[in-house]
PDB file of C-alpha atoms and ligand atoms in Angstrom:
ATOM      1  CA  MET L   1       4.377 -19.125   0.777  1.00  0.00           C
ATOM      2  CA  ARG L   2       3.021 -15.568   0.705  1.00  0.00           C
ATOM      3  CA  LYS L   3       1.412 -14.365  -2.414  1.00  0.00           C
ATOM      4  CA  LYS L   4       2.980 -11.233  -4.111  1.00  0.00           C
ATOM      5  CA  LEU L   5       0.918  -8.297  -4.575  1.00  0.00           C
ATOM      6  CA  VAL L   6       1.528  -5.662  -7.143  1.00  0.00           C
ATOM      7  CA  ALA L   7      -0.466  -2.547  -6.372  1.00  0.00           C
ATOM      8  CA  GLY L   8      -0.846   0.569  -8.345  1.00  0.00           C
ATOM      9  CA  ASN L   9      -1.360   4.009  -6.571  1.00  0.00           C
ATOM     10  CA  TRP L  10      -2.672   6.182  -9.235  1.00  0.00           C
ATOM     11  CA  LYS L  11      -2.545   9.219  -6.776  1.00  0.00           C
ATOM     12  CA  MET L  12      -4.395  12.435  -8.267  1.00  0.00           C
ATOM     13  CA  ASN L  13      -3.693  11.349 -11.905  1.00  0.00           C
ATOM     14  CA  THR L  14      -5.706  10.066 -14.984  1.00  0.00           C
ATOM     15  CA  ASP L  15      -9.174  11.268 -16.290  1.00  0.00           C
ATOM     16  CA  SER L  16     -12.216   9.008 -17.038  1.00  0.00           C
ATOM     17  CA  LYS L  17     -10.975   8.105 -20.592  1.00  0.00           C
ATOM     18  CA  SER L  18      -7.130   7.637 -19.871  1.00  0.00           C
ATOM     19  CA  GLY L  19      -8.057   5.751 -16.417  1.00  0.00           C
ATOM     20  CA  VAL L  20     -10.516   3.331 -18.343  1.00  0.00           C
ATOM     21  CA  GLU L  21      -7.838   2.641 -20.980  1.00  0.00           C
ATOM     22  CA  LEU L  22      -5.175   1.997 -18.426  1.00  0.00           C
ATOM     23  CA  ALA L  23      -7.317  -0.193 -16.255  1.00  0.00           C
ATOM     24  CA  LYS L  24      -8.411  -2.208 -19.393  1.00  0.00           C
ATOM     25  CA  ALA L  25      -4.658  -2.708 -20.172  1.00  0.00           C
ATOM     26  CA  VAL L  26      -3.999  -3.930 -16.609  1.00  0.00           C
ATOM     27  CA  ALA L  27      -7.210  -6.164 -16.711  1.00  0.00           C
ATOM     28  CA  THR L  28      -5.931  -7.788 -19.946  1.00  0.00           C
ATOM     29  CA  ALA L  29      -2.588  -8.564 -18.385  1.00  0.00           C
ATOM     30  CA  ALA L  30      -3.860  -9.924 -15.260  1.00  0.00           C
ATOM     31  CA  GLY L  31      -6.597 -11.944 -16.955  1.00  0.00           C
ATOM     32  CA  THR L  32      -8.357 -14.352 -14.517  1.00  0.00           C
ATOM     33  CA  GLY L  33      -5.516 -14.477 -12.073  1.00  0.00           C
ATOM     34  CA  HIS L  34      -2.170 -16.041 -11.137  1.00  0.00           C
ATOM     35  CA  ASP L  35      -1.573 -18.465  -8.413  1.00  0.00           C
ATOM     36  CA  LYS L  36       1.499 -16.295  -7.018  1.00  0.00           C
ATOM     37  CA  VAL L  37       0.546 -12.835  -7.754  1.00  0.00           C
ATOM     38  CA  ASP L  38      -2.369 -10.637  -7.134  1.00  0.00           C
ATOM     39  CA  VAL L  39      -2.872  -7.176  -8.887  1.00  0.00           C
ATOM     40  CA  LEU L  40      -4.486  -4.229  -7.327  1.00  0.00           C
ATOM     41  CA  ILE L  41      -5.269  -0.581  -8.729  1.00  0.00           C
ATOM     42  CA  CYS L  42      -6.217   2.293  -6.660  1.00  0.00           C
ATOM     43  CA  PRO L  43      -7.567   5.131  -8.973  1.00  0.00           C
ATOM     44  CA  PRO L  44      -9.016   8.468  -7.616  1.00  0.00           C
ATOM     45  CA  PHE L  45     -12.422   8.284  -5.866  1.00  0.00           C
ATOM     46  CA  VAL L  46     -14.320   9.880  -8.658  1.00  0.00           C
ATOM     47  CA  TYR L  47     -13.449   7.129 -11.038  1.00  0.00           C
ATOM     48  CA  LEU L  48     -13.844   4.124  -8.865  1.00  0.00           C
ATOM     49  CA  THR L  49     -17.305   3.054 -10.362  1.00  0.00           C
ATOM     50  CA  THR L  50     -16.164   3.501 -13.883  1.00  0.00           C
ATOM     51  CA  ILE L  51     -12.856   1.461 -13.167  1.00  0.00           C
ATOM     52  CA  ALA L  52     -14.869  -1.167 -11.407  1.00  0.00           C
ATOM     53  CA  GLN L  53     -16.689  -1.727 -14.571  1.00  0.00           C
ATOM     54  CA  ALA L  54     -13.622  -1.431 -16.760  1.00  0.00           C
ATOM     55  CA  ILE L  55     -11.834  -4.333 -14.798  1.00  0.00           C
ATOM     56  CA  SER L  56     -14.966  -6.517 -14.261  1.00  0.00           C
ATOM     57  CA  GLY L  57     -14.427 -10.139 -15.101  1.00  0.00           C
ATOM     58  CA  SER L  58     -10.592  -9.805 -14.539  1.00  0.00           C
ATOM     59  CA  ALA L  59      -8.643 -10.508 -11.485  1.00  0.00           C
ATOM     60  CA  VAL L  60      -7.620  -7.222 -10.843  1.00  0.00           C
ATOM     61  CA  LYS L  61      -8.622  -5.791  -7.421  1.00  0.00           C
ATOM     62  CA  LEU L  62      -9.797  -2.374  -6.800  1.00  0.00           C
ATOM     63  CA  GLY L  63      -8.802   0.012  -4.045  1.00  0.00           C
ATOM     64  CA  ALA L  64      -9.446   3.560  -2.748  1.00  0.00           C
ATOM     65  CA  GLN L  65      -6.533   5.966  -1.777  1.00  0.00           C
ATOM     66  CA  ASN L  66      -8.132   7.272   1.427  1.00  0.00           C
ATOM     67  CA  CYS L  67     -11.272   7.164   3.464  1.00  0.00           C
ATOM     68  CA  TYR L  68     -12.871   8.912   6.536  1.00  0.00           C
ATOM     69  CA  PHE L  69     -13.368   6.906   9.782  1.00  0.00           C
ATOM     70  CA  GLU L  70     -16.942   8.106  10.429  1.00  0.00           C
ATOM     71  CA  LYS L  71     -20.091   6.349   9.169  1.00  0.00           C
ATOM     72  CA  PRO L  72     -21.989   8.266   6.553  1.00  0.00           C
ATOM     73  CA  GLY L  73     -23.344  11.547   7.743  1.00  0.00           C
ATOM     74  CA  ALA L  74     -22.538  15.314   7.885  1.00  0.00           C
ATOM     75  CA  PHE L  75     -18.802  15.271   6.898  1.00  0.00           C
ATOM     76  CA  THR L  76     -18.613  17.459   3.786  1.00  0.00           C
ATOM     77  CA  GLY L  77     -16.114  16.163   1.177  1.00  0.00           C
ATOM     78  CA  GLU L  78     -15.362  12.894   3.032  1.00  0.00           C
ATOM     79  CA  THR L  79     -15.853   9.319   1.855  1.00  0.00           C
ATOM     80  CA  ALA L  80     -17.113   6.454   4.195  1.00  0.00           C
ATOM     81  CA  VAL L  81     -15.780   3.028   4.132  1.00  0.00           C
ATOM     82  CA  SER L  82     -19.152   1.732   3.298  1.00  0.00           C
ATOM     83  CA  MET L  83     -19.308   3.816   0.172  1.00  0.00           C
ATOM     84  CA  ILE L  84     -15.953   2.404  -1.031  1.00  0.00           C
ATOM     85  CA  LYS L  85     -17.294  -1.059  -0.308  1.00  0.00           C
ATOM     86  CA  ASP L  86     -20.448  -0.137  -2.290  1.00  0.00           C
ATOM     87  CA  VAL L  87     -18.735   0.596  -5.404  1.00  0.00           C
ATOM     88  CA  GLY L  88     -16.841  -2.680  -5.466  1.00  0.00           C
ATOM     89  CA  ALA L  89     -13.444  -1.695  -3.880  1.00  0.00           C
ATOM     90  CA  GLY L  90     -11.910  -4.089  -1.289  1.00  0.00           C
ATOM     91  CA  TYR L  91      -8.642  -2.051  -0.385  1.00  0.00           C
ATOM     92  CA  VAL L  92      -7.987   1.346   1.194  1.00  0.00           C
ATOM     93  CA  ILE L  93      -4.464   2.963   1.141  1.00  0.00           C
ATOM     94  CA  LEU L  94      -3.895   4.424   4.639  1.00  0.00           C
ATOM     95  CA  GLY L  95      -0.927   6.399   5.983  1.00  0.00           C
ATOM     96  CA  HIS L  96       0.600   7.331   2.686  1.00  0.00           C
ATOM     97  CA  SER L  97       3.497   9.721   2.871  1.00  0.00           C
ATOM     98  CA  GLU L  98       1.603  12.293   0.954  1.00  0.00           C
ATOM     99  CA  ARG L  99      -1.251  12.180   3.342  1.00  0.00           C
ATOM    100  CA  ARG L 100       1.034  12.303   6.405  1.00  0.00           C
ATOM    101  CA  HIS L 101       3.286  15.096   5.055  1.00  0.00           C
ATOM    102  CA  VAL L 102       1.255  17.137   2.706  1.00  0.00           C
ATOM    103  CA  LEU L 103      -2.292  16.630   4.398  1.00  0.00           C
ATOM    104  CA  HIS L 104      -0.716  16.408   7.809  1.00  0.00           C
ATOM    105  CA  GLU L 105      -2.475  13.313   8.857  1.00  0.00           C
ATOM    106  CA  SER L 106      -1.405  12.030  12.338  1.00  0.00           C
ATOM    107  CA  ASP L 107      -0.770   8.535  13.470  1.00  0.00           C
ATOM    108  CA  GLU L 108      -3.950   8.847  15.538  1.00  0.00           C
ATOM    109  CA  LEU L 109      -6.029   9.770  12.504  1.00  0.00           C
ATOM    110  CA  ILE L 110      -4.497   6.988  10.454  1.00  0.00           C
ATOM    111  CA  ASN L 111      -5.359   4.694  13.492  1.00  0.00           C
ATOM    112  CA  ARG L 112      -9.048   5.627  13.500  1.00  0.00           C
ATOM    113  CA  LYS L 113      -9.246   5.100   9.671  1.00  0.00           C
ATOM    114  CA  MET L 114      -7.585   1.679  10.056  1.00  0.00           C
ATOM    115  CA  ILE L 115     -10.201   0.539  12.499  1.00  0.00           C
ATOM    116  CA  ALA L 116     -13.073   1.796  10.385  1.00  0.00           C
ATOM    117  CA  VAL L 117     -11.541  -0.054   7.383  1.00  0.00           C
ATOM    118  CA  LEU L 118     -11.138  -3.326   9.205  1.00  0.00           C
ATOM    119  CA  GLU L 119     -14.675  -2.946  10.841  1.00  0.00           C
ATOM    120  CA  GLY L 120     -15.995  -2.384   7.259  1.00  0.00           C
ATOM    121  CA  GLY L 121     -14.386  -5.592   6.158  1.00  0.00           C
ATOM    122  CA  LEU L 122     -12.042  -3.950   3.709  1.00  0.00           C
ATOM    123  CA  VAL L 123      -8.123  -4.327   3.677  1.00  0.00           C
ATOM    124  CA  PRO L 124      -6.110  -1.466   4.695  1.00  0.00           C
ATOM    125  CA  VAL L 125      -2.858  -1.051   2.765  1.00  0.00           C
ATOM    126  CA  PHE L 126      -1.015   0.675   5.746  1.00  0.00           C
ATOM    127  CA  CYS L 127       2.036   2.661   4.546  1.00  0.00           C
ATOM    128  CA  VAL L 128       4.978   3.454   6.853  1.00  0.00           C
ATOM    129  CA  GLY L 129       8.525   4.970   6.051  1.00  0.00           C
ATOM    130  CA  GLU L 130      11.046   7.458   7.120  1.00  0.00           C
ATOM    131  CA  LEU L 131      12.272  10.738   5.803  1.00  0.00           C
ATOM    132  CA  LEU L 132      15.538  11.231   4.412  1.00  0.00           C
ATOM    133  CA  SER L 133      16.733  13.151   7.375  1.00  0.00           C
ATOM    134  CA  GLU L 134      15.406  10.347   9.677  1.00  0.00           C
ATOM    135  CA  ARG L 135      17.377   7.693   7.685  1.00  0.00           C
ATOM    136  CA  GLU L 136      20.552   9.872   7.776  1.00  0.00           C
ATOM    137  CA  GLY L 137      20.063  10.325  11.503  1.00  0.00           C
ATOM    138  CA  ASN L 138      19.810   6.553  12.026  1.00  0.00           C
ATOM    139  CA  LYS L 139      16.262   6.921  13.084  1.00  0.00           C
ATOM    140  CA  THR L 140      14.588   4.684  10.551  1.00  0.00           C
ATOM    141  CA  GLU L 141      13.727   1.834  13.102  1.00  0.00           C
ATOM    142  CA  ALA L 142      12.405   4.417  15.579  1.00  0.00           C
ATOM    143  CA  VAL L 143      10.164   5.860  13.169  1.00  0.00           C
ATOM    144  CA  LEU L 144       8.981   2.549  11.818  1.00  0.00           C
ATOM    145  CA  ASN L 145       8.308   1.582  15.576  1.00  0.00           C
ATOM    146  CA  THR L 146       6.244   4.740  16.182  1.00  0.00           C
ATOM    147  CA  GLN L 147       4.263   4.476  12.962  1.00  0.00           C
ATOM    148  CA  MET L 148       3.575   0.825  13.480  1.00  0.00           C
ATOM    149  CA  GLU L 149       2.664   1.122  17.330  1.00  0.00           C
ATOM    150  CA  LYS L 150       0.353   4.166  16.897  1.00  0.00           C
ATOM    151  CA  GLY L 151      -1.219   2.951  13.406  1.00  0.00           C
ATOM    152  CA  LEU L 152      -2.039  -0.514  14.589  1.00  0.00           C
ATOM    153  CA  ALA L 153      -3.163   0.503  18.144  1.00  0.00           C
ATOM    154  CA  GLY L 154      -5.940  -1.604  19.297  1.00  0.00           C
ATOM    155  CA  ILE L 155      -5.695  -3.948  16.267  1.00  0.00           C
ATOM    156  CA  SER L 156      -6.081  -7.480  17.227  1.00  0.00           C
ATOM    157  CA  GLU L 157      -4.130 -10.407  15.719  1.00  0.00           C
ATOM    158  CA  SER L 158      -7.133 -11.580  13.789  1.00  0.00           C
ATOM    159  CA  GLN L 159      -7.643  -8.137  12.378  1.00  0.00           C
ATOM    160  CA  LEU L 160      -3.868  -7.907  11.567  1.00  0.00           C
ATOM    161  CA  GLY L 161      -4.484 -10.796   9.206  1.00  0.00           C
ATOM    162  CA  GLN L 162      -6.432  -8.495   7.141  1.00  0.00           C
ATOM    163  CA  VAL L 163      -3.810  -5.846   6.821  1.00  0.00           C
ATOM    164  CA  VAL L 164      -1.257  -5.345   4.124  1.00  0.00           C
ATOM    165  CA  ILE L 165       1.867  -3.174   4.941  1.00  0.00           C
ATOM    166  CA  ALA L 166       3.759  -1.040   2.521  1.00  0.00           C
ATOM    167  CA  TYR L 167       7.334   0.161   3.551  1.00  0.00           C
ATOM    168  CA  GLU L 168       7.804   3.298   1.648  1.00  0.00           C
ATOM    169  CA  PRO L 169      10.884   5.304   2.344  1.00  0.00           C
ATOM    170  CA  VAL L 170       9.880   8.906   1.753  1.00  0.00           C
ATOM    171  CA  TRP L 171      13.231   9.704   0.075  1.00  0.00           C
ATOM    172  CA  ALA L 172      12.465   7.155  -2.644  1.00  0.00           C
ATOM    173  CA  ILE L 173       8.934   8.270  -3.458  1.00  0.00           C
ATOM    174  CA  GLY L 174       8.724   9.807  -6.863  1.00  0.00           C
ATOM    175  CA  THR L 175      12.397  10.819  -6.740  1.00  0.00           C
ATOM    176  CA  GLY L 176      13.621   7.954  -8.961  1.00  0.00           C
ATOM    177  CA  LYS L 177      15.887   6.996  -5.990  1.00  0.00           C
ATOM    178  CA  THR L 178      14.901   3.581  -5.196  1.00  0.00           C
ATOM    179  CA  ALA L 179      15.939   1.824  -1.973  1.00  0.00           C
ATOM    180  CA  SER L 180      18.586  -0.785  -2.744  1.00  0.00           C
ATOM    181  CA  PRO L 181      17.210  -4.399  -2.419  1.00  0.00           C
ATOM    182  CA  GLU L 182      19.390  -4.645   0.658  1.00  0.00           C
ATOM    183  CA  GLN L 183      17.965  -1.579   2.337  1.00  0.00           C
ATOM    184  CA  ALA L 184      14.344  -2.651   1.420  1.00  0.00           C
ATOM    185  CA  GLU L 185      15.097  -6.134   2.894  1.00  0.00           C
ATOM    186  CA  GLU L 186      16.497  -4.747   6.129  1.00  0.00           C
ATOM    187  CA  ALA L 187      13.492  -2.437   6.690  1.00  0.00           C
ATOM    188  CA  HIS L 188      11.100  -5.224   5.752  1.00  0.00           C
ATOM    189  CA  ALA L 189      12.657  -7.707   8.233  1.00  0.00           C
ATOM    190  CA  TYR L 190      12.545  -5.115  10.853  1.00  0.00           C
ATOM    191  CA  ILE L 191       8.908  -4.719  10.194  1.00  0.00           C
ATOM    192  CA  ARG L 192       8.178  -8.348  10.250  1.00  0.00           C
ATOM    193  CA  SER L 193      10.265  -8.843  13.624  1.00  0.00           C
ATOM    194  CA  TRP L 194       8.115  -6.044  15.021  1.00  0.00           C
ATOM    195  CA  LEU L 195       5.017  -7.842  14.076  1.00  0.00           C
ATOM    196  CA  ALA L 196       6.415 -10.951  15.468  1.00  0.00           C
ATOM    197  CA  LYS L 197       7.233  -9.330  18.826  1.00  0.00           C
ATOM    198  CA  HIS L 198       3.856  -7.425  19.127  1.00  0.00           C
ATOM    199  CA  TYR L 199       1.662 -10.233  17.859  1.00  0.00           C
ATOM    200  CA  SER L 200       3.198 -13.534  17.011  1.00  0.00           C
ATOM    201  CA  GLN L 201       5.734 -15.117  14.656  1.00  0.00           C
ATOM    202  CA  ALA L 202       2.748 -16.934  13.013  1.00  0.00           C
ATOM    203  CA  ALA L 203       0.952 -13.610  12.345  1.00  0.00           C
ATOM    204  CA  ALA L 204       4.138 -11.894  11.114  1.00  0.00           C
ATOM    205  CA  ASP L 205       4.970 -14.775   8.674  1.00  0.00           C
ATOM    206  CA  LYS L 206       1.699 -14.382   6.941  1.00  0.00           C
ATOM    207  CA  MET L 207       1.865 -10.703   6.463  1.00  0.00           C
ATOM    208  CA  GLN L 208       2.156  -9.152   3.012  1.00  0.00           C
ATOM    209  CA  ILE L 209       4.809  -6.416   3.324  1.00  0.00           C
ATOM    210  CA  LEU L 210       5.113  -4.262  -0.098  1.00  0.00           C
ATOM    211  CA  TYR L 211       8.020  -2.081  -1.126  1.00  0.00           C
ATOM    212  CA  GLY L 212       7.169   1.436  -2.594  1.00  0.00           C
ATOM    213  CA  GLY L 213       9.291   4.089  -3.757  1.00  0.00           C
ATOM    214  CA  SER L 214      10.464   4.329  -7.579  1.00  0.00           C
ATOM    215  CA  VAL L 215       9.557   0.834  -8.399  1.00  0.00           C
ATOM    216  CA  LYS L 216      10.072   0.396 -12.137  1.00  0.00           C
ATOM    217  CA  PRO L 217       9.978  -2.748 -14.447  1.00  0.00           C
ATOM    218  CA  ASP L 218      13.957  -2.841 -14.362  1.00  0.00           C
ATOM    219  CA  ASN L 219      14.316  -2.794 -10.553  1.00  0.00           C
ATOM    220  CA  ALA L 220      11.032  -4.628  -9.561  1.00  0.00           C
ATOM    221  CA  LYS L 221      12.548  -8.203  -9.778  1.00  0.00           C
ATOM    222  CA  GLU L 222      15.732  -7.717  -7.662  1.00  0.00           C
ATOM    223  CA  LEU L 223      13.490  -5.972  -5.005  1.00  0.00           C
ATOM    224  CA  MET L 224      10.643  -8.535  -4.949  1.00  0.00           C
ATOM    225  CA  ALA L 225      13.158 -11.429  -5.003  1.00  0.00           C
ATOM    226  CA  LYS L 226      14.173 -10.320  -1.401  1.00  0.00           C
ATOM    227  CA  PRO L 227      12.544 -12.886   1.050  1.00  0.00           C
ATOM    228  CA  ASN L 228      10.618 -10.143   3.037  1.00  0.00           C
ATOM    229  CA  VAL L 229       9.660  -8.173   0.129  1.00  0.00           C
ATOM    230  CA  ASP L 230       6.024  -9.407  -0.810  1.00  0.00           C
ATOM    231  CA  GLY L 231       5.336  -7.257  -3.659  1.00  0.00           C
ATOM    232  CA  ALA L 232       5.334  -3.502  -4.735  1.00  0.00           C
ATOM    233  CA  LEU L 233       3.157  -0.407  -4.275  1.00  0.00           C
ATOM    234  CA  VAL L 234       3.832   1.585  -7.308  1.00  0.00           C
ATOM    235  CA  GLY L 235       3.223   5.208  -8.011  1.00  0.00           C
ATOM    236  CA  GLY L 236       4.574   6.749 -11.284  1.00  0.00           C
ATOM    237  CA  ALA L 237       5.104   3.379 -12.973  1.00  0.00           C
ATOM    238  CA  SER L 238       1.534   2.426 -12.461  1.00  0.00           C
ATOM    239  CA  LEU L 239       0.280   5.208 -14.800  1.00  0.00           C
ATOM    240  CA  LYS L 240       2.075   3.530 -17.722  1.00  0.00           C
ATOM    241  CA  ALA L 241       0.346   0.319 -18.824  1.00  0.00           C
ATOM    242  CA  ALA L 242       3.503  -1.161 -20.155  1.00  0.00           C
ATOM    243  CA  ASP L 243       5.566  -0.378 -17.072  1.00  0.00           C
ATOM    244  CA  PHE L 244       3.081  -1.645 -14.746  1.00  0.00           C
ATOM    245  CA  VAL L 245       2.530  -4.744 -16.598  1.00  0.00           C
ATOM    246  CA  GLY L 246       6.288  -5.115 -16.758  1.00  0.00           C
ATOM    247  CA  ILE L 247       6.206  -5.070 -12.851  1.00  0.00           C
ATOM    248  CA  ILE L 248       3.528  -7.587 -12.716  1.00  0.00           C
ATOM    249  CA  ASP L 249       5.432  -9.889 -15.062  1.00  0.00           C
ATOM    250  CA  ALA L 250       8.524  -9.462 -12.854  1.00  0.00           C
ATOM    251  CA  ALA L 251       6.605 -10.691  -9.990  1.00  0.00           C
ATOM    252  CA  LYS L 252       5.288 -13.634 -11.967  1.00  0.00           C
ATOM    253  CA  SER L 253       8.728 -14.455 -13.049  1.00  0.00           C
ATOM    254  CA  LEU L 254      10.014 -15.158  -9.489  1.00  0.00           C
TER     255      LEU L 254
HETATM  256  P1  PGA O 301       6.464   6.207  -6.810  1.00  0.00           P
HETATM  257  O1  PGA O 301       5.348   6.240  -5.629  1.00  0.00           O
HETATM  258  O2  PGA O 301       6.473   4.813  -7.258  1.00  0.00           O
HETATM  259  O3  PGA O 301       6.246   7.160  -7.870  1.00  0.00           O
HETATM  260  O4  PGA O 301       7.844   6.549  -6.182  1.00  0.00           O
HETATM  261  C1  PGA O 301       5.057   5.290  -4.831  1.00  0.00           C
HETATM  262  C2  PGA O 301       4.045   5.646  -3.829  1.00  0.00           C
HETATM  263  O5  PGA O 301       4.021   6.794  -3.447  1.00  0.00           O
HETATM  264  O6  PGA O 301       3.264   4.789  -3.419  1.00  0.00           O
END
């Protein structure tokens, strides 16, 4: 039985005060943990240290939203994996659609970051997903195929065991348009079959595949009830404690 993961991607939101308040509310709800649900929050870099303190003693896990693949050195404005680890974060979101489409990150760059995160002993939350035009052109599987093949290039089966995948259809992110549970399940099943084909069925069966895209307390349960949906990567609703806790509770109720 795969454990569910409810992850909050705060994106470029909060400040030190509101971030700490939000983190503390999540920490209270998560308590010392749950046997079927893990909780992760990914605040902006500058708040990681403060948020690490705010959630200390709780089961809430901490992640960054990005990293650079190089070791510390002359890379102005970038953040190394070792630094993220140093402040107590264990996860790094990679390949998010905003980084792919707004910051123009290529599959090759995402792959270099993936290798750096895995070599650093952290868990990449590797996001994949198609644009609306790609879905309408029946290219969803082809897009997922390319993103998975290039993003996971050179990743061994044992390293894959450290990866979390997030299926985030771009047309559902921040738009209020959630994929239906059936659409999510179909894409998740495709991703799992891809993993079985390129690695092994055993490896594929162990992978956590999260759904992301307008997850809210009122749609979270039916999405996460699908057999291949192992949790949620939540943007907007992770910024409101009551909503995010509602999604955590939905996962616990399954
Ligand atoms: P959303 O964002 O929940 O606001 O749609 C999800 C994400 O981008 O990870």
